[in-house]
XYZ file of N, CA and C in Angstrom:
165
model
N 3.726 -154.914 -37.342
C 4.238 -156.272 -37.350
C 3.063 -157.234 -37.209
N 2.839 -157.954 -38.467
C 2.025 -159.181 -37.873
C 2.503 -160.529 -37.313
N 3.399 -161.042 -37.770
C 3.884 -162.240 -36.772
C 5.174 -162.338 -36.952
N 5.831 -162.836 -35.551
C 6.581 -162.704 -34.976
C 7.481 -164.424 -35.189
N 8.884 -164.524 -35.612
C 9.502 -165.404 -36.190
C 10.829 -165.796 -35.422
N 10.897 -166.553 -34.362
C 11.913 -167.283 -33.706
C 12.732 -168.827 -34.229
N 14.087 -168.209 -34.699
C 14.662 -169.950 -35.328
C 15.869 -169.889 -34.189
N 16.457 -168.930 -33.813
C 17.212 -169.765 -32.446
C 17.237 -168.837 -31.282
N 16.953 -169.334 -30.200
C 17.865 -170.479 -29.672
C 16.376 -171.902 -29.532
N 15.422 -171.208 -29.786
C 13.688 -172.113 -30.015
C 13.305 -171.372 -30.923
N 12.141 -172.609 -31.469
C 11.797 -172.419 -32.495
C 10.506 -171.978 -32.264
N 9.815 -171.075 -32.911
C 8.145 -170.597 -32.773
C 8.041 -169.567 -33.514
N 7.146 -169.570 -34.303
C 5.726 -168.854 -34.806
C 4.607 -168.116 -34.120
N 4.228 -166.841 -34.067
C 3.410 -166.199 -33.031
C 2.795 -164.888 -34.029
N 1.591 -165.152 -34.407
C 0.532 -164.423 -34.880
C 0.507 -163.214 -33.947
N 0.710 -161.945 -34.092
C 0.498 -160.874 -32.966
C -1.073 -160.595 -32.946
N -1.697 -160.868 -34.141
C -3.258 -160.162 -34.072
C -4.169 -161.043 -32.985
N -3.415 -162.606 -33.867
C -4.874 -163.476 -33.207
C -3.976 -164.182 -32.114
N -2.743 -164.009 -31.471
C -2.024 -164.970 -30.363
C -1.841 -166.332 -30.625
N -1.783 -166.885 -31.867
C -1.844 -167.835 -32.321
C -0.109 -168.262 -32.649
N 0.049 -169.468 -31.873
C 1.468 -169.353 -31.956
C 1.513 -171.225 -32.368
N 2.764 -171.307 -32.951
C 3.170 -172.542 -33.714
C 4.599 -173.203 -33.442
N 4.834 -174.025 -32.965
C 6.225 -174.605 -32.672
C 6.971 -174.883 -33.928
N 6.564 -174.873 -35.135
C 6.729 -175.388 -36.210
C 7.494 -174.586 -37.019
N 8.282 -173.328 -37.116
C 8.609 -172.646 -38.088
C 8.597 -172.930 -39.496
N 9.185 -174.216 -39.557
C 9.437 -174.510 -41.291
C 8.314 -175.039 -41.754
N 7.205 -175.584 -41.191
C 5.757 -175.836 -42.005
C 5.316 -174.124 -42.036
N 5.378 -173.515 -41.484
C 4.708 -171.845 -41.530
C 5.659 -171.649 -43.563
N 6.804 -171.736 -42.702
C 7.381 -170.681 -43.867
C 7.232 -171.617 -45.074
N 7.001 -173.008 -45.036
C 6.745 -173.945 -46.223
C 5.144 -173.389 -46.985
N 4.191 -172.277 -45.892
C 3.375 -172.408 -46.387
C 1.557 -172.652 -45.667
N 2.046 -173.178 -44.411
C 1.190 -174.309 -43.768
C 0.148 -172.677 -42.773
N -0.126 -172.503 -43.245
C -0.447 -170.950 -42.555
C -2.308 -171.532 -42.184
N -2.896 -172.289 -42.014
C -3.933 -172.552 -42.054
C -4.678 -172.548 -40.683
N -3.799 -172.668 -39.517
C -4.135 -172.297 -37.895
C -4.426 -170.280 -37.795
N -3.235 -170.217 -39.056
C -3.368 -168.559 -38.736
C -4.310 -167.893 -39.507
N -5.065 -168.479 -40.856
C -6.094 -168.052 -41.037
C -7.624 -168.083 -41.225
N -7.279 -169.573 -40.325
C -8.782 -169.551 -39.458
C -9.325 -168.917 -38.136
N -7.959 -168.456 -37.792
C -7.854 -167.201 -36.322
C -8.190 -166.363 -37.005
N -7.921 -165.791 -37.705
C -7.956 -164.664 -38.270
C -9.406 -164.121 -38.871
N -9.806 -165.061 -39.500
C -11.284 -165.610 -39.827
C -12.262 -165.028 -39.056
N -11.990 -166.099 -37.719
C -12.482 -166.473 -36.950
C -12.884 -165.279 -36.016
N -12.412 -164.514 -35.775
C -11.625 -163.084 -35.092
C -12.010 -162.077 -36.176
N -12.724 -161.935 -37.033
C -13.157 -160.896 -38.251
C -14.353 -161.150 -38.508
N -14.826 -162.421 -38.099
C -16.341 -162.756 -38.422
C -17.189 -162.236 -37.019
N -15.833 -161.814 -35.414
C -16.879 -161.985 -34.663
C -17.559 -160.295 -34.477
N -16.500 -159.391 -35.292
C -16.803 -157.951 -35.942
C -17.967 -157.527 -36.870
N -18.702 -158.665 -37.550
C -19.754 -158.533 -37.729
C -21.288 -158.464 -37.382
N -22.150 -157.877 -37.617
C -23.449 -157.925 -37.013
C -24.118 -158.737 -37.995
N -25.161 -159.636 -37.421
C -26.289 -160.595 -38.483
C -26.519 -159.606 -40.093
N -26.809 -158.366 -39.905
C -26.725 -158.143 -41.505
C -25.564 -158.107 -42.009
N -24.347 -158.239 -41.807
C -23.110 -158.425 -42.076
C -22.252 -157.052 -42.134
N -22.316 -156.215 -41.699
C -21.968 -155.197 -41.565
C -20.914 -154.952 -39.885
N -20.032 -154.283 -40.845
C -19.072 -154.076 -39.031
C -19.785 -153.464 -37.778
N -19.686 -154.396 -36.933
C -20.196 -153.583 -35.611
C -19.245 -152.311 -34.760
């Protein structure tokens, strides 16, 4: 499971990899995914070593 999708009885969005969670459901599912893949990014770049290779 990567993220986790609440419409009632509250509403939220919750990234399981990066804990990245969103009050917003309908901008996610419209699309708006841009908090979740700069976590994601963000969180994959820090797996690299200066020659770019996985540590």
């Amino acid at each position: 499971q990567i993220r986790s999708y609440v419409l009632h009885p509250y509403r939220m969005v919750k990234d399981l990899r990066t804990g990245v969670e969103s009050g917003n459901p309908s901008a996610i599912l419209d699309g708006d995914l841009d908090a979740f893949l700069e976590a994601s990014l963000a969180q994959g770049a820090g797996n690299l070593r200066p020659d770019g290779a996985e540590a």
